[in-house]
Coordinates of C-alpha atoms and ligand atoms in Angstrom, one line a residue:
M13 CA 17.3 -114.8 102.7
G14 CA 19.9 -117.7 102.1
P15 CA 18.8 -121.7 102.4
V16 CA 20.1 -121.1 105.9
L17 CA 18.4 -118.6 107.4
R18 CA 14.7 -119.4 107.0
P19 CA 11.5 -117.7 109.6
L20 CA 11.4 -118.5 113.0
R21 CA 7.4 -119.8 113.8
L22 CA 6.7 -120.2 116.6
G23 CA 2.8 -120.3 116.8
A24 CA 1.0 -118.1 115.8
L25 CA 4.0 -115.8 115.6
T26 CA 6.9 -115.2 113.1
W27 CA 9.8 -113.9 113.3
K28 CA 12.4 -112.4 110.2
T29 CA 15.6 -114.0 111.0
P30 CA 16.1 -117.3 113.4
L31 CA 18.9 -115.5 116.0
L32 CA 17.5 -115.4 119.4
L33 CA 19.1 -113.2 122.5
A34 CA 20.0 -115.7 124.6
P35 CA 18.4 -115.1 128.4
M36 CA 21.0 -113.3 130.5
A37 CA 20.4 -112.3 134.4
G38 CA 21.4 -108.6 135.2
H39 CA 22.6 -108.6 131.1
T40 CA 18.9 -108.7 128.9
N41 CA 16.7 -106.2 130.6
H42 CA 14.8 -103.4 127.9
A43 CA 17.9 -100.8 127.7
F44 CA 20.1 -103.9 126.2
R45 CA 17.4 -106.2 124.3
L46 CA 16.6 -102.7 122.5
V47 CA 19.5 -102.1 121.5
C48 CA 20.5 -105.7 120.5
R49 CA 17.0 -104.9 118.1
E50 CA 18.0 -101.8 116.8
Q51 CA 21.2 -103.3 114.9
G52 CA 19.6 -105.2 113.1
G53 CA 19.9 -109.1 112.4
L54 CA 18.2 -109.8 115.6
G55 CA 15.0 -112.3 115.6
L56 CA 13.2 -113.0 119.5
A57 CA 14.9 -111.7 122.7
C58 CA 14.1 -112.9 125.5
S59 CA 14.4 -111.4 129.3
E60 CA 16.4 -112.7 131.9
L61 CA 14.7 -115.0 134.6
V62 CA 12.4 -113.6 136.9
S63 CA 11.1 -116.0 139.7
A64 CA 7.4 -117.8 139.8
R65 CA 7.6 -117.7 143.7
A66 CA 8.0 -114.7 144.6
L67 CA 5.6 -113.0 141.5
Q68 CA 3.1 -114.9 144.0
F69 CA 4.4 -112.1 146.7
L70 CA 2.4 -108.7 146.8
S71 CA 5.7 -107.4 148.3
S72 CA 8.2 -108.7 146.3
R73 CA 5.8 -109.1 143.3
S74 CA 6.7 -104.6 141.9
R75 CA 10.2 -105.9 142.0
T76 CA 10.3 -109.2 139.9
L77 CA 8.3 -107.3 137.3
D78 CA 11.1 -104.6 137.1
L79 CA 12.8 -107.2 135.8
F80 CA 11.5 -107.8 132.9
D81 CA 10.5 -104.2 131.7
W82 CA 9.0 -104.5 128.3
R83 CA 8.2 -101.8 126.3
P84 CA 5.8 -102.0 123.0
E85 CA 9.3 -100.2 120.9
E86 CA 11.1 -103.3 121.3
G87 CA 8.8 -105.8 119.7
P88 CA 7.4 -109.0 121.0
V89 CA 9.6 -110.3 123.2
A90 CA 10.0 -114.1 125.7
V91 CA 9.9 -113.7 129.2
Q92 CA 11.6 -116.8 131.2
I93 CA 9.6 -117.8 134.0
F94 CA 11.0 -120.8 136.6
G95 CA 10.0 -122.3 139.4
A96 CA 9.1 -126.3 140.2
E97 CA 5.0 -125.8 141.5
P98 CA 2.8 -126.5 138.2
E99 CA 0.1 -124.4 139.9
E100 CA 2.6 -121.4 140.8
M101 CA 4.1 -121.5 137.2
A102 CA 0.9 -121.6 135.6
D103 CA -0.1 -118.6 137.8
A104 CA 3.4 -116.5 137.4
A105 CA 2.6 -117.4 133.1
R106 CA -0.2 -115.1 133.9
K107 CA 1.5 -112.7 134.9
V108 CA 4.0 -111.7 132.6
V109 CA 2.1 -112.3 130.1
Q110 CA -0.1 -109.6 131.3
A111 CA 2.5 -107.4 131.7
G112 CA 2.9 -107.7 128.3
A113 CA 4.6 -111.1 127.7
A114 CA 4.8 -112.8 123.4
V115 CA 5.9 -115.6 124.3
V116 CA 6.7 -117.9 127.9
D117 CA 9.7 -119.7 128.3
V118 CA 10.3 -122.1 131.0
N119 CA 14.2 -122.4 132.6
M120 CA 14.9 -126.1 133.0
G121 CA 18.5 -125.4 132.8
C122 CA 20.0 -123.0 135.3
W123 CA 22.2 -125.0 137.5
V124 CA 23.0 -122.3 140.5
P125 CA 22.7 -124.5 144.0
K126 CA 20.0 -121.5 144.8
V127 CA 17.6 -122.9 142.2
A128 CA 18.0 -126.0 140.8
R129 CA 17.9 -127.3 144.1
Q130 CA 14.6 -126.5 145.2
G131 CA 14.2 -128.1 141.9
S132 CA 13.1 -125.6 139.4
G133 CA 16.0 -124.6 136.6
A134 CA 18.5 -127.4 135.7
G135 CA 16.4 -129.5 139.0
L136 CA 13.9 -130.7 136.5
L137 CA 16.0 -132.2 134.5
R138 CA 15.6 -134.9 137.2
D139 CA 12.4 -134.9 137.3
P140 CA 11.3 -135.5 133.5
E141 CA 7.6 -135.6 135.5
R142 CA 7.3 -133.4 137.2
A143 CA 8.5 -130.7 134.8
A144 CA 6.0 -132.4 132.1
E145 CA 3.5 -131.3 134.7
I146 CA 5.5 -127.8 134.9
L147 CA 4.8 -127.4 130.8
Q148 CA 1.8 -128.6 130.9
A149 CA 0.1 -125.9 133.5
V150 CA 1.9 -123.3 131.0
V151 CA 0.6 -123.5 128.3
E152 CA -3.0 -124.3 129.7
A153 CA -2.3 -121.2 131.5
V154 CA -1.9 -118.7 128.2
E155 CA -2.9 -118.2 124.4
V156 CA 0.9 -117.1 124.5
P157 CA 3.2 -119.7 122.8
V158 CA 5.5 -121.5 125.8
T159 CA 8.9 -121.9 125.1
A160 CA 11.0 -125.0 127.1
K161 CA 14.8 -124.1 127.1
L162 CA 17.0 -127.1 128.6
R163 CA 20.6 -128.1 129.4
S164 CA 21.6 -131.3 127.4
G165 CA 21.7 -133.7 131.3
W166 CA 22.0 -133.3 135.0
D167 CA 26.0 -135.1 134.3
A168 CA 26.8 -136.8 131.4
G169 CA 25.5 -140.4 132.8
S170 CA 21.5 -138.3 132.4
D171 CA 20.9 -137.7 129.3
S172 CA 17.5 -136.3 129.8
A173 CA 16.9 -133.6 126.6
V174 CA 15.4 -135.9 124.6
E175 CA 13.1 -137.5 126.5
I176 CA 11.7 -133.8 128.2
A177 CA 11.9 -132.8 124.1
H178 CA 9.1 -135.2 123.8
L179 CA 7.0 -134.9 126.2
A180 CA 8.0 -131.3 126.3
A181 CA 5.7 -132.0 122.5
A182 CA 3.5 -134.2 123.9
C183 CA 2.2 -130.9 126.2
G184 CA 1.7 -128.6 123.1
V185 CA 5.1 -126.1 123.7
A186 CA 6.4 -124.0 120.8
A187 CA 10.1 -124.8 120.6
V188 CA 12.1 -126.1 122.6
T189 CA 16.0 -124.5 123.0
V190 CA 18.9 -126.5 123.8
H191 CA 22.2 -125.6 125.7
A192 CA 24.3 -128.2 124.4
R193 CA 26.3 -129.3 128.3
H194 CA 24.9 -130.4 131.4
A195 CA 23.8 -128.6 133.7
V196 CA 26.8 -130.2 136.2
Q197 CA 29.0 -128.0 133.8
G198 CA 27.8 -124.3 134.2
F199 CA 30.2 -123.0 131.3
S200 CA 32.4 -125.1 131.8
G201 CA 33.9 -127.5 129.2
A202 CA 32.9 -127.2 124.9
A203 CA 29.6 -127.1 124.5
D204 CA 28.4 -130.5 122.7
W205 CA 25.9 -129.9 119.5
R206 CA 25.2 -133.8 118.9
A207 CA 22.8 -133.1 122.5
I208 CA 20.7 -130.4 119.6
T209 CA 21.2 -132.6 117.2
E210 CA 19.2 -135.7 119.0
V211 CA 16.6 -133.3 120.1
V212 CA 16.0 -131.9 116.3
R213 CA 16.2 -136.1 114.7
A214 CA 13.7 -136.4 118.3
V215 CA 11.0 -134.3 118.5
P216 CA 10.7 -133.3 114.1
E217 CA 7.2 -131.2 115.0
V218 CA 8.7 -128.9 117.4
P219 CA 11.2 -125.8 116.1
V220 CA 14.6 -126.7 117.8
I221 CA 16.7 -123.5 118.8
G222 CA 19.9 -124.7 119.1
N223 CA 22.6 -123.1 122.2
G224 CA 25.8 -122.8 123.3
D225 CA 29.3 -121.2 122.3
V226 CA 28.1 -119.6 119.8
T227 CA 30.1 -116.8 118.8
S228 CA 30.0 -116.0 114.8
P229 CA 28.5 -115.9 111.4
T230 CA 30.7 -118.7 110.9
D231 CA 29.5 -121.0 114.3
A232 CA 26.1 -120.1 113.5
R233 CA 25.8 -121.7 110.4
R234 CA 27.9 -124.5 110.8
M235 CA 25.5 -125.0 114.0
L236 CA 22.2 -124.2 111.1
V237 CA 23.7 -127.0 109.0
E238 CA 25.4 -129.3 111.4
T239 CA 22.1 -130.3 113.9
G240 CA 19.6 -128.7 111.5
C241 CA 18.2 -126.9 114.4
A242 CA 14.7 -123.9 113.6
G243 CA 17.1 -121.1 115.4
V244 CA 20.4 -120.4 117.0
M245 CA 20.6 -118.1 120.2
I246 CA 23.3 -116.2 121.1
G247 CA 24.6 -115.7 124.1
R248 CA 27.5 -114.3 125.9
A249 CA 28.6 -113.4 122.6
A250 CA 26.0 -110.3 122.1
L251 CA 27.3 -108.6 125.2
G252 CA 29.5 -105.1 124.2
S253 CA 28.8 -106.9 120.8
P254 CA 24.7 -106.0 120.3
W255 CA 25.8 -106.6 116.3
I256 CA 26.7 -109.8 116.3
F257 CA 22.8 -110.5 114.9
R258 CA 23.6 -107.9 112.1
Q259 CA 26.6 -109.9 111.2
V260 CA 25.3 -113.2 111.6
E261 CA 22.0 -112.5 109.2
H262 CA 24.6 -110.1 106.7
E263 CA 27.2 -113.2 106.4
L264 CA 24.4 -116.1 105.9
R265 CA 22.3 -114.4 103.8
T266 CA 24.6 -112.5 101.8
G267 CA 28.3 -114.8 102.1
D268 CA 29.9 -111.7 102.7
P269 CA 31.3 -110.6 106.8
L270 CA 30.5 -108.0 107.8
P271 CA 33.2 -105.1 109.4
E272 CA 34.1 -104.9 112.9
P273 CA 32.8 -101.2 114.6
E274 CA 35.4 -99.1 115.9
R275 CA 36.4 -98.0 119.0
T276 CA 34.1 -94.8 118.1
E277 CA 31.5 -96.9 116.8
R278 CA 31.1 -99.2 119.5
A279 CA 31.7 -96.7 122.5
K280 CA 28.3 -94.7 120.4
V281 CA 26.9 -98.2 120.7
A282 CA 27.3 -98.1 124.9
L283 CA 26.8 -95.2 125.5
Q284 CA 23.2 -95.7 123.6
H285 CA 23.3 -98.1 125.9
A286 CA 24.1 -96.8 129.1
Q287 CA 21.8 -93.6 127.8
R288 CA 18.9 -95.7 127.7
L289 CA 19.1 -97.9 130.9
L290 CA 19.0 -94.7 132.8
A291 CA 16.0 -93.7 131.0
T292 CA 13.3 -96.4 131.8
T293 CA 15.3 -98.6 134.5
R294 CA 13.1 -99.2 137.6
M295 CA 16.2 -99.4 139.7
P296 CA 17.0 -97.4 142.0
A297 CA 20.1 -95.3 140.6
K298 CA 23.1 -96.9 142.3
R299 CA 22.2 -100.5 141.3
A300 CA 21.2 -99.4 137.8
I301 CA 25.4 -98.6 137.6
R302 CA 26.7 -101.0 139.4
E303 CA 24.8 -103.1 136.9
L304 CA 25.8 -100.8 133.9
R305 CA 29.5 -100.9 135.1
G306 CA 29.2 -104.8 134.2
Q307 CA 27.6 -104.8 131.0
L308 CA 29.9 -101.7 129.4
L309 CA 33.0 -103.7 129.8
H310 CA 32.0 -106.2 128.0
Y311 CA 32.6 -103.4 125.1
A312 CA 36.2 -102.9 125.0
L313 CA 36.3 -99.9 124.8
D314 CA 40.4 -99.6 125.9
L315 CA 43.1 -98.9 122.9
P316 CA 45.3 -102.5 123.2
G317 CA 47.8 -102.4 125.9
Q318 CA 45.7 -99.6 127.3
T319 CA 42.7 -100.3 130.3
C320 CA 42.1 -96.6 131.7
M321 CA 38.5 -96.9 131.0
R322 CA 37.9 -100.0 132.0
D323 CA 39.6 -98.9 135.6
A324 CA 37.4 -95.4 134.8
L325 CA 34.1 -97.3 134.6
V326 CA 34.6 -100.2 137.2
R327 CA 34.6 -96.7 140.1
V328 CA 31.5 -94.2 138.1
D329 CA 29.0 -94.1 140.7
T330 CA 27.2 -91.6 139.1
P331 CA 25.3 -91.3 136.1
E332 CA 26.4 -87.5 135.4
E333 CA 30.6 -89.7 135.6
L334 CA 29.2 -92.1 133.4
M335 CA 28.3 -89.8 131.0
A336 CA 31.6 -87.9 130.8
L337 CA 33.4 -91.1 130.9
L338 CA 32.0 -91.9 127.8
T339 CA 30.8 -88.6 125.6
P340 CA 34.2 -87.5 124.1
L341 CA 35.0 -91.2 123.2
A342 CA 31.4 -91.3 121.2
Q343 CA 32.8 -88.3 119.5
D344 CA 35.7 -89.5 118.7
Ligands
FMN4 C1 25.7 -113.4 132.9 C2 24.8 -114.7 132.6 C3 23.3 -115.0 132.7 C4 22.7 -115.8 132.4 N1 21.4 -115.9 132.9 C5 20.7 -116.8 132.4 C6 19.2 -116.7 132.6 O1 18.6 -116.1 133.1 N2 18.3 -118.0 132.3 C7 18.7 -119.1 131.5 O2 17.8 -119.6 131.1 N3 20.0 -119.0 130.7 C8 21.3 -118.2 131.5 N4 22.7 -118.5 131.1 C9 22.0 -118.8 129.8 C10 22.4 -118.4 128.9 O3 21.3 -118.1 128.1 C11 23.2 -119.8 127.8 O4 21.7 -120.7 127.7 C12 24.0 -119.6 127.6 O5 25.1 -118.2 128.2 C13 25.4 -120.6 126.5 O6 25.0 -120.0 125.5 P1 26.7 -118.8 124.9 O7 26.9 -119.8 124.9 O8 25.6 -118.4 123.6 O9 26.4 -118.3 125.9 C14 23.2 -117.1 131.7 C15 24.2 -117.3 131.3 C16 25.6 -115.3 131.4 C17 26.9 -115.4 131.0

């Protein structure tokens, strides 16, 4: 492996490449994670966020655990939980580990008001004491590595990532991920990777995963070199491009870029993605199709200047219609 591409170690677990799939609600289900893994280059993948509160109640527990649709063939994954109560979070951690999580990730970055206003997600960036209580409780509750996913801080006036990373290190987390934006930014503005560098310097004893705006092998290399982070987490650039991890791994290892997949190849992968999801999802078919539409649009299957695939995809209602649309493209 090239000098910038080292295995990622979290506690007793090691991933061959330090390239991570970011948790993305509505996207990082089993089917998509497996497609990314099969394309190569991926280290650790993360599930979408799961509510610790919802896991408390029998009536919502099974629907909530549906969000974590892990299957052994995809290898070990991280499951992300969110909440504001230490005991609830500890209990949620035990439940997701029982359901197969190899790593538990604590969400400290979700800025959506419904989450952050209740003191969970990015709300914890404003309450370091509670953040530490939660991490301590979760680390004590489970044997598997626990990680925390932060943002740079709540807003430009309060960069709390370094403070929280220190507390997290003292609690015994196995890694800290820094999405280099403030919570109030949502996804706007460019990520400022200096926040990652600061955390890397502040907690040299803990692997730091950098996140934010990595869209190419060049970006990944630059993030690793500039910030000194131990791993690179990729989110939006993997949507419709599950081969990005292979491209990054290949280019960082050999120095040579891999070509972009042709349209037929992209359609084949999109078809696989759809088939997997329909075969494995625990969602009702209607909801699964609705989610799939949004996921498949990212594969950009139209010819330049055309929108007929996009137009057809957004109208698809049944698995049969979806297969009829994708299959011919994948056979060109
Ligand atoms: C559709 C979508 C859903 C997301 N859901 C989550 C989530 O459940 N938990 C989380 O910590 N971050 C979530 N994020 C943020 C990503 O994990 C990541 O931090 C962010 O997209 C920045 O990385 P990127 O520039 O590589 O996309 C989500 C992002 C998107 C675009």
